[in-house]
mmCIF file of C-alpha atoms in Angstrom:
data_model
loop_
_atom_site.group_PDB
_atom_site.id
_atom_site.type_symbol
_atom_site.label_atom_id
_atom_site.label_comp_id
_atom_site.label_asym_id
_atom_site.label_seq_id
_atom_site.Cartn_x
_atom_site.Cartn_y
_atom_site.Cartn_z
ATOM 1 C CA GLY A 1 -36.946 93.214 47.660
ATOM 2 C CA ALA A 2 -35.088 90.745 45.439
ATOM 3 C CA VAL A 3 -37.946 89.559 43.077
ATOM 4 C CA VAL A 4 -37.586 87.781 40.064
ATOM 5 C CA SER A 5 -40.339 87.343 37.798
ATOM 6 C CA GLN A 6 -40.617 84.323 35.198
ATOM 7 C CA HIS A 7 -42.982 84.330 32.271
ATOM 8 C CA PRO A 8 -45.070 82.583 31.247
ATOM 9 C CA SER A 9 -45.895 80.368 34.105
ATOM 10 C CA ARG A 10 -47.346 77.582 31.721
ATOM 11 C CA VAL A 11 -47.178 77.386 28.309
ATOM 12 C CA ILE A 12 -48.406 74.530 25.779
ATOM 13 C CA CYS A 13 -47.007 74.240 22.293
ATOM 14 C CA LYS A 14 -46.757 72.032 19.349
ATOM 15 C CA SER A 15 -43.974 69.720 18.630
ATOM 16 C CA GLY A 16 -41.430 71.417 16.249
ATOM 17 C CA THR A 17 -42.409 75.108 17.245
ATOM 18 C CA SER A 18 -40.020 77.559 19.839
ATOM 19 C CA VAL A 19 -40.999 78.943 22.873
ATOM 20 C CA LYS A 20 -39.422 81.660 25.184
ATOM 21 C CA ILE A 21 -39.483 81.731 28.654
ATOM 22 C CA GLU A 22 -38.344 85.150 30.504
ATOM 23 C CA CYS A 23 -36.729 85.739 33.550
ATOM 24 C CA ARG A 24 -36.465 89.350 35.029
ATOM 25 C CA SER A 25 -35.345 90.889 38.295
ATOM 26 C CA LEU A 26 -37.570 93.233 38.983
ATOM 27 C CA ASP A 27 -35.836 95.383 41.918
ATOM 28 C CA PHE A 28 -32.223 94.494 41.426
ATOM 29 C CA GLN A 29 -29.473 93.880 39.043
ATOM 30 C CA ALA A 30 -28.470 90.415 38.739
ATOM 31 C CA THR A 31 -24.750 89.766 37.945
ATOM 32 C CA THR A 32 -25.520 85.995 37.112
ATOM 33 C CA MET A 33 -28.582 84.220 36.115
ATOM 34 C CA PHE A 34 -29.235 80.449 35.940
ATOM 35 C CA TRP A 35 -31.624 78.290 34.258
ATOM 36 C CA TYR A 36 -32.959 74.770 35.834
ATOM 37 C CA ARG A 37 -35.189 72.127 34.649
ATOM 38 C CA GLN A 38 -36.734 69.777 37.019
ATOM 39 C CA PHE A 39 -38.431 66.624 36.181
ATOM 40 C CA PRO A 40 -41.715 65.594 38.115
ATOM 41 C CA LYS A 41 -40.655 64.501 41.950
ATOM 42 C CA GLN A 42 -37.025 65.086 41.016
ATOM 43 C CA SER A 43 -34.415 67.674 41.992
ATOM 44 C CA LEU A 44 -33.172 70.840 40.012
ATOM 45 C CA MET A 45 -30.911 69.922 37.596
ATOM 46 C CA LEU A 46 -28.988 73.134 36.400
ATOM 47 C CA MET A 47 -28.925 73.945 32.640
ATOM 48 C CA ALA A 48 -26.909 76.770 32.241
ATOM 49 C CA THR A 49 -25.205 79.402 33.809
ATOM 50 C CA SER A 50 -25.625 83.245 32.254
ATOM 51 C CA ASN A 51 -23.403 86.406 32.746
ATOM 52 C CA GLU A 52 -25.054 89.644 31.321
ATOM 53 C CA GLY A 53 -23.265 90.202 28.152
ATOM 54 C CA SER A 54 -21.041 86.704 27.471
ATOM 55 C CA LYS A 55 -22.026 83.729 26.374
ATOM 56 C CA ALA A 56 -23.488 81.377 28.842
ATOM 57 C CA THR A 57 -22.257 78.352 30.307
ATOM 58 C CA TYR A 58 -23.704 74.985 29.716
ATOM 59 C CA GLU A 59 -23.510 71.816 32.100
ATOM 60 C CA GLN A 60 -22.504 69.044 29.979
ATOM 61 C CA GLY A 61 -25.385 67.006 28.298
ATOM 62 C CA VAL A 62 -27.302 70.365 27.552
ATOM 63 C CA GLU A 63 -27.707 71.171 24.069
ATOM 64 C CA LYS A 64 -26.832 74.648 23.520
ATOM 65 C CA ASP A 65 -28.573 74.832 20.241
ATOM 66 C CA LYS A 66 -31.524 73.420 22.011
ATOM 67 C CA PHE A 67 -31.451 75.661 24.789
ATOM 68 C CA LEU A 68 -30.791 79.275 23.669
ATOM 69 C CA ILE A 69 -29.920 81.395 26.492
ATOM 70 C CA ASN A 70 -29.682 85.381 26.155
ATOM 71 C CA HIS A 71 -28.812 87.593 28.960
ATOM 72 C CA ALA A 72 -28.851 91.081 27.164
ATOM 73 C CA SER A 73 -28.947 92.971 30.343
ATOM 74 C CA LEU A 74 -28.814 93.042 34.028
ATOM 75 C CA THR A 75 -32.394 92.222 34.603
ATOM 76 C CA LEU A 76 -33.480 89.995 31.871
ATOM 77 C CA SER A 77 -32.249 86.410 30.744
ATOM 78 C CA THR A 78 -34.182 84.658 28.460
ATOM 79 C CA LEU A 79 -34.537 80.853 27.771
ATOM 80 C CA THR A 80 -35.720 79.571 24.249
ATOM 81 C CA VAL A 81 -36.400 76.025 23.798
ATOM 82 C CA THR A 82 -36.121 75.393 19.807
ATOM 83 C CA SER A 83 -38.107 72.906 17.922
ATOM 84 C CA ALA A 84 -39.208 71.653 21.099
ATOM 85 C CA HIS A 85 -40.431 67.889 21.490
ATOM 86 C CA PRO A 86 -42.479 65.847 24.031
ATOM 87 C CA GLU A 87 -39.515 65.101 25.580
ATOM 88 C CA ASP A 88 -38.586 68.648 26.414
ATOM 89 C CA SER A 89 -41.289 68.914 28.468
ATOM 90 C CA SER A 90 -41.017 69.693 31.838
ATOM 91 C CA PHE A 91 -40.668 72.424 34.570
ATOM 92 C CA TYR A 92 -38.032 75.346 33.800
ATOM 93 C CA ILE A 93 -36.905 77.708 36.604
ATOM 94 C CA CYS A 94 -34.483 80.485 36.870
ATOM 95 C CA SER A 95 -32.745 81.961 39.134
ATOM 96 C CA ALA A 96 -30.807 85.429 39.861
ATOM 97 C CA GLN A 97 -28.124 86.261 41.937
ATOM 98 C CA ARG A 98 -27.835 89.969 43.241
ATOM 99 C CA ARG A 99 -25.164 92.093 42.333
ATOM 100 C CA GLY A 100 -22.612 92.428 45.102
ATOM 101 C CA THR A 101 -23.926 89.396 46.913
ATOM 102 C CA ALA A 102 -21.384 86.588 46.622
ATOM 103 C CA ASN A 103 -22.151 84.751 49.502
ATOM 104 C CA TYR A 104 -26.339 85.003 49.866
ATOM 105 C CA GLY A 105 -29.051 82.960 48.387
ATOM 106 C CA TYR A 106 -30.147 83.071 45.319
ATOM 107 C CA THR A 107 -34.008 84.885 44.417
ATOM 108 C CA PHE A 108 -36.008 81.984 42.231
ATOM 109 C CA GLY A 109 -38.590 82.775 39.735
ATOM 110 C CA SER A 110 -41.875 80.943 40.286
ATOM 111 C CA GLY A 111 -40.958 78.651 37.375
ATOM 112 C CA THR A 112 -42.540 77.795 33.939
ATOM 113 C CA ARG A 113 -44.383 74.402 33.146
ATOM 114 C CA LEU A 114 -44.091 73.687 29.381
ATOM 115 C CA THR A 115 -46.136 71.067 27.905
ATOM 116 C CA VAL A 116 -45.055 69.531 24.044
ATOM 117 C CA VAL A 117 -47.668 68.165 22.235
ATOM 118 C CA ALA B 1 -20.580 60.570 42.920
ATOM 119 C CA GLN B 2 -23.146 62.121 44.718
ATOM 120 C CA LYS B 3 -22.209 65.921 46.093
ATOM 121 C CA ILE B 4 -25.268 66.469 47.650
ATOM 122 C CA THR B 5 -26.843 63.386 49.711
ATOM 123 C CA GLN B 6 -30.390 64.106 51.195
ATOM 124 C CA THR B 7 -31.442 60.185 52.422
ATOM 125 C CA GLN B 8 -34.856 61.109 53.433
ATOM 126 C CA PRO B 9 -37.206 61.017 50.671
ATOM 127 C CA GLY B 10 -40.096 61.883 52.916
ATOM 128 C CA MET B 11 -40.664 62.821 56.717
ATOM 129 C CA PHE B 12 -43.722 63.313 58.961
ATOM 130 C CA VAL B 13 -43.531 65.522 61.612
ATOM 131 C CA GLN B 14 -46.446 66.513 63.925
ATOM 132 C CA GLU B 15 -47.143 70.527 64.321
ATOM 133 C CA LYS B 16 -45.601 72.104 66.740
ATOM 134 C CA GLU B 17 -42.875 69.818 67.040
ATOM 135 C CA ALA B 18 -39.285 69.950 65.490
ATOM 136 C CA VAL B 19 -37.980 68.242 62.901
ATOM 137 C CA THR B 20 -34.250 67.655 61.194
ATOM 138 C CA LEU B 21 -33.966 67.331 57.727
ATOM 139 C CA ASP B 22 -30.627 65.536 56.905
ATOM 140 C CA CYS B 23 -27.995 66.856 53.992
ATOM 141 C CA THR B 24 -24.503 65.735 53.477
ATOM 142 C CA TYR B 25 -22.317 66.850 50.854
ATOM 143 C CA ASP B 26 -18.858 65.965 49.366
ATOM 144 C CA THR B 27 -16.379 68.880 48.077
ATOM 145 C CA SER B 28 -12.633 69.135 47.955
ATOM 146 C CA ASP B 29 -13.061 73.222 47.424
ATOM 147 C CA PRO B 30 -12.566 74.467 50.834
ATOM 148 C CA SER B 31 -14.488 77.591 49.849
ATOM 149 C CA TYR B 32 -18.041 76.440 49.613
ATOM 150 C CA GLY B 33 -21.652 77.770 50.532
ATOM 151 C CA LEU B 34 -24.554 75.445 51.508
ATOM 152 C CA PHE B 35 -28.170 76.282 51.399
ATOM 153 C CA TRP B 36 -31.729 75.337 52.130
ATOM 154 C CA TYR B 37 -34.718 75.956 50.318
ATOM 155 C CA LYS B 38 -38.296 75.210 50.221
ATOM 156 C CA GLN B 39 -40.215 74.006 47.576
ATOM 157 C CA PRO B 40 -44.181 74.038 47.952
ATOM 158 C CA SER B 41 -46.760 72.331 45.887
ATOM 159 C CA SER B 42 -47.092 75.661 43.473
ATOM 160 C CA GLY B 43 -43.209 75.252 42.733
ATOM 161 C CA GLU B 44 -41.629 78.256 43.563
ATOM 162 C CA MET B 45 -38.365 78.171 45.395
ATOM 163 C CA ILE B 46 -37.723 79.951 48.681
ATOM 164 C CA PHE B 47 -34.554 80.388 49.949
ATOM 165 C CA LEU B 48 -34.681 79.456 53.745
ATOM 166 C CA ILE B 49 -30.726 79.537 55.031
ATOM 167 C CA TYR B 50 -27.265 80.163 54.028
ATOM 168 C CA GLN B 51 -23.999 78.487 55.604
ATOM 169 C CA GLY B 52 -20.530 79.302 54.547
ATOM 170 C CA SER B 53 -17.919 76.864 55.088
ATOM 171 C CA TYR B 54 -15.789 79.814 56.754
ATOM 172 C CA ASP B 55 -18.723 80.298 58.928
ATOM 173 C CA GLN B 56 -17.846 79.679 62.695
ATOM 174 C CA GLN B 57 -21.264 79.259 63.968
ATOM 175 C CA ASN B 58 -24.572 77.808 62.934
ATOM 176 C CA ALA B 59 -26.726 79.667 60.658
ATOM 177 C CA THR B 60 -30.219 80.652 62.035
ATOM 178 C CA GLU B 61 -33.226 82.473 60.531
ATOM 179 C CA GLY B 62 -36.265 82.555 62.625
ATOM 180 C CA ARG B 63 -37.599 78.974 62.724
ATOM 181 C CA TYR B 64 -34.775 77.711 60.637
ATOM 182 C CA SER B 65 -31.743 76.797 61.653
ATOM 183 C CA LEU B 66 -28.618 74.703 59.956
ATOM 184 C CA ASN B 67 -26.673 72.100 62.466
ATOM 185 C CA PHE B 68 -23.316 72.602 60.531
ATOM 186 C CA GLN B 69 -20.536 69.824 61.247
ATOM 187 C CA LYS B 70 -18.286 70.613 58.774
ATOM 188 C CA ALA B 71 -15.608 67.351 59.682
ATOM 189 C CA ARG B 72 -18.960 65.289 59.238
ATOM 190 C CA LYS B 73 -19.472 67.286 55.898
ATOM 191 C CA SER B 74 -23.256 67.460 57.042
ATOM 192 C CA ALA B 75 -25.569 70.565 56.752
ATOM 193 C CA ASN B 76 -28.806 69.217 58.355
ATOM 194 C CA LEU B 77 -31.826 71.725 58.478
ATOM 195 C CA VAL B 78 -33.514 72.100 61.812
ATOM 196 C CA ILE B 79 -37.244 73.208 61.771
ATOM 197 C CA SER B 80 -38.411 74.366 65.137
ATOM 198 C CA ALA B 81 -42.334 74.627 65.918
ATOM 199 C CA SER B 82 -43.624 72.798 62.662
ATOM 200 C CA GLN B 83 -46.399 74.291 60.865
ATOM 201 C CA LEU B 84 -48.835 73.395 58.629
ATOM 202 C CA GLY B 85 -47.355 75.655 55.813
ATOM 203 C CA ASP B 86 -44.052 74.109 56.536
ATOM 204 C CA SER B 87 -45.322 70.775 54.091
ATOM 205 C CA ALA B 88 -43.364 71.400 51.418
ATOM 206 C CA MET B 89 -40.285 69.644 49.559
ATOM 207 C CA TYR B 90 -37.016 70.961 50.825
ATOM 208 C CA PHE B 91 -33.738 70.902 48.581
ATOM 209 C CA CYS B 92 -30.223 71.216 50.113
ATOM 210 C CA ALA B 93 -27.773 72.773 47.568
ATOM 211 C CA MET B 94 -24.296 73.450 47.650
ATOM 212 C CA ARG B 95 -22.603 76.389 45.768
ATOM 213 C CA GLU B 96 -18.725 75.471 44.773
ATOM 214 C CA VAL B 97 -15.860 77.234 42.417
ATOM 215 C CA SER B 98 -16.311 75.972 38.550
ATOM 216 C CA THR B 99 -15.079 76.677 35.332
ATOM 217 C CA GLY B 100 -16.183 80.616 34.594
ATOM 218 C CA GLY B 101 -17.296 81.295 37.935
ATOM 219 C CA PHE B 102 -19.454 79.318 40.440
ATOM 220 C CA LYS B 103 -21.961 76.617 40.105
ATOM 221 C CA THR B 104 -24.981 75.206 42.740
ATOM 222 C CA ILE B 105 -26.018 71.667 42.613
ATOM 223 C CA PHE B 106 -28.946 70.435 44.448
ATOM 224 C CA GLY B 107 -29.886 67.346 46.523
ATOM 225 C CA ALA B 108 -32.760 65.068 45.545
ATOM 226 C CA GLY B 109 -35.008 66.710 48.053
ATOM 227 C CA THR B 110 -36.776 65.716 50.970
ATOM 228 C CA ARG B 111 -40.760 65.613 51.118
ATOM 229 C CA LEU B 112 -42.191 67.049 54.449
ATOM 230 C CA PHE B 113 -45.655 66.470 55.535
ATOM 231 C CA VAL B 114 -46.852 68.070 58.541
ATOM 232 C CA LYS B 115 -49.784 66.891 60.122
ATOM 233 C CA ALA B 116 -52.119 68.290 62.384
#
């Protein structure tokens, strides 16, 4: 149990276009979903925390208008990179916390490698 | 200041031997959680083990155990009987209370190489 599906796994887009990444909890309801960014050979950087039905909480330095997060249901959160530029190229990972499990690990998606050309 | 510190960028271990991956943390929150994750070359993050700040005993999960020393603020991961498949990046993480809920921050990671 506790599977998180992240789609797409890999995407290449042209500079100036927008890309949407989906994070879906398949067999549980996710109270909270998190979006991370990981640069090559570096740790995960938390971008934002999203709770179902409310606005995402962004970390300092993360542009809200550039990284749009929507958490419309208890099983789906989306991250849209708007007007992507080459510096947005990175590995994006989502994670979800199962509803009712305050003290346990999060389940991560398999990640999305975004390349902006 | 670094909240999560993993001082070993890379570690080598012989297959079947035990290895300890270091992690120290810094928080003023009395209630927090500590996690270890494994990230293979494929990129996905795999949850390994969890330790709550109020837990009296060290957490164990199969070959993984967490050496929790609260006074020293350390939460080292011990992998017993290493296997070739353990070669991966390992991240220590801490969840603490933040505005709007909880926040989890990650250490820089330790890359583990298991030698045959």
